[in-house]
Amino acid sequence: RKEVEQDPGPFNVPEGATVAFNCTYSNSASQSFFWYRQDCRKEPKLLMSVYSSGNEDGRFTAQLNRASQYISLLIRDSKLSDSATYLCVVDNTGTASKLTFGTGTRLQVTL
Amino acid sequence: EPEVTQTPSHQVTQMGQEVILRCVPISNHLYFYWYRQILGQKVEFLVSFYNNEISEKSEIFDDQFSVERPDGSNFTLKIRSTKLEDSAMYFCASSEQERTGELFFGEGSRLTVL
């Protein structure tokens, strides 16, 4: 089983739609979880950390389910500028010195 | 906004040659990292560096790789004898605190080995 597994997509959604991505991780001892965003041929950028209680940042909501070992990202009211690859990232070390990235889920928002 | 800068943006080299990729982390950051991404694949951890020594390294980071902080600002990745499979985008990253997972990545250095 892959350490971090994501549906590669692409998810093609119209502007204004709500879209959700899931990610599963294999190591039950994983400590911290993040969503990064990567535009085509660009560097990853932190979108948000994922807390046990769930957290929201504007149109973005992240949830963690430790029992089932999955993380989700919900994007409401999608914008054209949300088109990117969303990377699920897990810290297995507890120090965040070595992050494990998923292969990413590609989102394409269309008019 | 402070940023991580990397040079060169693209380097083409012959197999067996030495390559040095350079990075200037954000000035008040103390933790430094190299990651790489082979085209079409996931971002992979190479090495983390703190207090002038390697904190952690992956199995990819073998004897052909080394890192150095030669002065107060630069952080370099050296590949001693490049192989075809070293062709990838190499990302430098830095963070203020080790435990946040909030890494700031540079724009990357694309290495092509012929």
Short mmCIF file of C-alpha atoms in Angstrom, two decimals:
data_model
loop_
_atom_site.label_atom_id
_atom_site.label_comp_id
_atom_site.label_asym_id
_atom_site.label_seq_id
_atom_site.Cartn_x
_atom_site.Cartn_y
_atom_site.Cartn_z
CA ARG A 1 0.00 0.00 0.00
CA LYS A 2 1.32 3.46 -0.88
CA GLU A 3 2.24 5.69 2.04
CA VAL A 4 -0.06 8.44 0.79
CA GLU A 5 -2.67 7.69 -1.82
CA GLN A 6 -4.78 10.12 -3.84
CA ASP A 7 -7.09 9.88 -6.82
CA PRO A 8 -5.07 11.57 -9.58
CA GLY A 9 -8.18 12.99 -11.27
CA PRO A 10 -8.58 15.17 -13.17
CA PHE A 11 -11.66 16.58 -11.53
CA ASN A 12 -13.34 18.88 -14.06
CA VAL A 13 -15.87 21.15 -12.37
CA PRO A 14 -17.70 24.33 -13.38
CA GLU A 15 -17.05 27.60 -11.62
CA GLY A 16 -19.07 27.85 -8.44
CA ALA A 17 -19.19 24.11 -7.83
CA THR A 18 -18.21 22.36 -4.65
CA VAL A 19 -15.56 19.69 -4.98
CA ALA A 20 -14.02 17.30 -2.48
CA PHE A 21 -10.80 15.32 -2.53
CA ASN A 22 -9.84 12.45 -0.29
CA CYS A 23 -6.48 11.07 0.61
CA THR A 24 -5.57 7.92 2.54
CA TYR A 25 -2.37 7.27 4.43
CA SER A 26 -0.89 3.97 5.51
CA ASN A 27 1.03 4.80 8.67
CA SER A 28 -1.28 4.93 11.67
CA ALA A 29 1.48 6.69 13.63
CA SER A 30 1.47 9.67 11.27
CA GLN A 31 1.59 12.87 13.23
CA SER A 32 0.65 15.82 11.08
CA PHE A 33 -1.19 16.37 7.85
CA PHE A 34 -1.25 19.12 5.27
CA TRP A 35 -2.67 20.09 1.94
CA TYR A 36 -0.30 21.76 -0.47
CA ARG A 37 -1.16 23.20 -3.85
CA GLN A 38 1.04 22.90 -6.91
CA ASP A 39 0.46 24.78 -10.12
CA CYS A 40 1.78 23.27 -13.34
CA ARG A 41 5.59 23.16 -13.30
CA LYS A 42 5.72 25.31 -10.16
CA GLU A 43 6.73 24.72 -6.57
CA PRO A 44 4.36 23.30 -3.94
CA LYS A 45 2.75 25.89 -1.67
CA LEU A 46 1.13 25.21 1.66
CA LEU A 47 -2.64 25.53 1.42
CA MET A 48 -3.53 24.49 4.95
CA SER A 49 -2.65 22.25 7.83
CA VAL A 50 -5.20 19.62 8.81
CA TYR A 51 -6.17 19.47 12.46
CA SER A 52 -7.91 16.64 14.27
CA SER A 53 -10.95 18.81 14.89
CA GLY A 54 -11.16 19.87 11.27
CA ASN A 55 -10.44 23.38 10.11
CA GLU A 56 -11.70 25.92 7.67
CA ASP A 57 -9.98 28.71 5.78
CA GLY A 58 -12.40 30.71 3.68
CA ARG A 59 -13.75 28.42 0.96
CA PHE A 60 -11.50 25.55 2.00
CA THR A 61 -12.31 22.96 4.66
CA ALA A 62 -9.99 20.16 5.74
CA GLN A 63 -10.99 17.13 7.77
CA LEU A 64 -9.01 14.32 9.34
CA ASN A 65 -10.33 10.88 10.17
CA ARG A 66 -7.65 9.06 12.14
CA ALA A 67 -9.69 5.90 12.61
CA SER A 68 -10.06 5.43 8.86
CA GLN A 69 -6.72 7.07 8.07
CA TYR A 70 -7.99 9.56 5.56
CA ILE A 71 -7.89 13.28 5.03
CA SER A 72 -10.27 15.34 2.97
CA LEU A 73 -10.28 18.75 1.36
CA LEU A 74 -13.50 20.51 0.40
CA ILE A 75 -13.48 23.51 -1.88
CA ARG A 76 -16.68 25.55 -2.05
CA ASP A 77 -17.60 28.03 -4.76
CA SER A 78 -14.74 26.96 -7.03
CA LYS A 79 -12.87 29.69 -8.90
CA LEU A 80 -10.92 29.41 -12.13
CA SER A 81 -7.83 30.21 -10.08
CA ASP A 82 -8.36 27.06 -7.99
CA SER A 83 -7.23 25.00 -10.98
CA ALA A 84 -4.11 23.22 -9.77
CA THR A 85 -2.88 19.93 -8.36
CA TYR A 86 -3.68 19.40 -4.70
CA LEU A 87 -1.06 17.46 -2.79
CA CYS A 88 -1.87 15.50 0.34
CA VAL A 89 1.15 15.58 2.64
CA VAL A 90 1.85 13.54 5.74
CA ASP A 91 4.47 13.85 8.43
CA ASN A 92 5.40 10.45 9.82
CA THR A 93 8.29 11.61 11.94
CA GLY A 94 6.64 14.00 14.33
CA THR A 95 9.23 16.62 13.51
CA ALA A 96 8.01 17.67 10.07
CA SER A 97 11.62 17.27 8.95
CA LYS A 98 10.60 14.68 6.37
CA LEU A 99 7.28 15.12 4.64
CA THR A 100 5.71 12.40 2.51
CA PHE A 101 3.78 13.69 -0.48
CA GLY A 102 0.97 12.07 -2.39
CA THR A 103 1.01 12.19 -6.17
CA GLY A 104 -1.70 14.82 -6.12
CA THR A 105 -5.22 15.31 -7.41
CA ARG A 106 -5.61 17.58 -10.40
CA LEU A 107 -8.48 20.04 -10.40
CA GLN A 108 -9.63 21.91 -13.49
CA VAL A 109 -12.27 24.57 -12.94
CA THR A 110 -14.03 25.66 -16.11
CA LEU A 111 -16.37 28.49 -17.11
CA GLU B 1 7.13 38.74 0.80
CA PRO B 2 10.33 36.83 1.64
CA GLU B 3 11.07 33.92 -0.63
CA VAL B 4 13.44 31.04 -1.22
CA THR B 5 15.55 31.61 -4.31
CA GLN B 6 17.24 28.89 -6.34
CA THR B 7 19.85 28.92 -9.07
CA PRO B 8 20.16 27.84 -11.77
CA SER B 9 16.58 27.54 -12.94
CA HIS B 10 17.65 24.94 -15.49
CA GLN B 11 20.88 23.02 -15.91
CA VAL B 12 21.76 20.55 -18.62
CA THR B 13 24.72 18.29 -17.93
CA GLN B 14 26.39 15.20 -19.24
CA MET B 15 26.17 11.93 -17.33
CA GLY B 16 29.05 11.62 -14.89
CA GLN B 17 29.50 15.34 -14.39
CA GLU B 18 29.27 17.10 -11.05
CA VAL B 19 26.41 19.51 -10.47
CA ILE B 20 25.89 22.07 -7.72
CA LEU B 21 22.44 23.51 -7.15
CA ARG B 22 22.22 26.62 -5.04
CA CYS B 23 19.56 27.94 -2.74
CA VAL B 24 19.15 31.03 -0.59
CA PRO B 25 16.61 30.21 2.12
CA ILE B 26 14.44 32.80 3.82
CA SER B 27 16.75 34.76 6.10
CA ASN B 28 15.28 34.00 9.54
CA HIS B 29 14.62 30.33 8.79
CA LEU B 30 16.73 27.72 10.50
CA TYR B 31 15.63 24.48 8.83
CA PHE B 32 16.52 23.66 5.27
CA TYR B 33 15.46 20.91 2.92
CA TRP B 34 15.96 19.49 -0.52
CA TYR B 35 13.16 17.67 -2.29
CA ARG B 36 12.99 16.46 -5.85
CA GLN B 37 10.23 15.74 -8.33
CA ILE B 38 10.78 13.57 -11.36
CA LEU B 39 8.51 14.70 -14.19
CA GLY B 40 5.00 13.35 -13.68
CA GLN B 41 5.79 11.87 -10.29
CA LYS B 42 5.38 12.88 -6.68
CA VAL B 43 7.56 15.22 -4.68
CA GLU B 44 10.17 13.18 -2.80
CA PHE B 45 12.17 14.08 0.29
CA LEU B 46 15.95 14.06 -0.06
CA VAL B 47 17.46 15.65 3.02
CA SER B 48 16.85 18.01 5.91
CA PHE B 49 19.51 20.21 7.46
CA TYR B 50 19.68 22.07 10.74
CA ASN B 51 22.45 23.64 12.75
CA ASN B 52 25.03 22.84 10.09
CA GLU B 53 24.33 19.15 9.95
CA ILE B 54 22.01 16.71 8.27
CA SER B 55 18.95 15.95 10.41
CA GLU B 56 17.49 13.29 8.21
CA LYS B 57 18.02 11.85 4.75
CA SER B 58 16.17 9.47 2.49
CA GLU B 59 17.44 6.37 0.74
CA ILE B 60 17.66 8.45 -2.45
CA PHE B 61 20.30 10.62 -0.79
CA ASP B 62 23.23 8.27 -1.28
CA ASP B 63 26.98 8.93 -1.34
CA GLN B 64 26.65 10.80 -4.63
CA PHE B 65 24.75 13.56 -2.88
CA SER B 66 25.98 16.10 -0.38
CA VAL B 67 24.70 19.33 1.12
CA GLU B 68 26.56 22.28 2.48
CA ARG B 69 25.92 25.67 3.97
CA PRO B 70 29.16 27.35 2.89
CA ASP B 71 28.25 30.76 4.32
CA GLY B 72 25.44 32.39 6.24
CA SER B 73 23.04 32.53 3.34
CA ASN B 74 23.59 29.79 0.77
CA PHE B 75 22.52 26.16 0.99
CA THR B 76 23.82 23.89 -1.74
CA LEU B 77 23.10 20.43 -3.07
CA LYS B 78 25.94 18.70 -4.88
CA ILE B 79 25.58 15.64 -7.05
CA ARG B 80 29.04 14.21 -7.58
CA SER B 81 28.57 12.06 -10.66
CA THR B 82 25.19 12.56 -12.26
CA LYS B 83 23.14 9.69 -13.67
CA LEU B 84 20.32 9.80 -16.18
CA GLU B 85 17.84 9.07 -13.40
CA ASP B 86 18.91 12.19 -11.52
CA SER B 87 17.00 14.23 -14.09
CA ALA B 88 14.30 15.97 -12.07
CA MET B 89 13.15 19.25 -10.60
CA TYR B 90 15.02 19.91 -7.37
CA PHE B 91 13.22 22.04 -4.83
CA CYS B 92 14.91 23.76 -1.94
CA ALA B 93 12.71 24.60 1.03
CA SER B 94 13.10 26.28 4.37
CA SER B 95 11.03 26.59 7.49
CA GLU B 96 11.12 28.72 10.57
CA GLN B 97 10.25 25.91 12.93
CA GLU B 98 10.85 22.23 12.46
CA ARG B 99 7.50 21.04 13.64
CA THR B 100 5.05 23.13 11.70
CA GLY B 101 5.26 21.36 8.34
CA GLU B 102 5.00 24.81 6.82
CA LEU B 103 7.71 24.63 4.25
CA PHE B 104 8.43 27.47 1.89
CA PHE B 105 9.66 26.11 -1.41
CA GLY B 106 11.82 27.78 -4.02
CA GLU B 107 10.80 27.73 -7.67
CA GLY B 108 13.08 24.79 -8.31
CA SER B 109 16.09 23.92 -10.39
CA ARG B 110 15.39 21.68 -13.33
CA LEU B 111 18.27 19.26 -13.90
CA THR B 112 18.52 17.42 -17.20
CA VAL B 113 21.18 14.73 -17.46
CA LEU B 114 22.06 13.60 -20.97
#
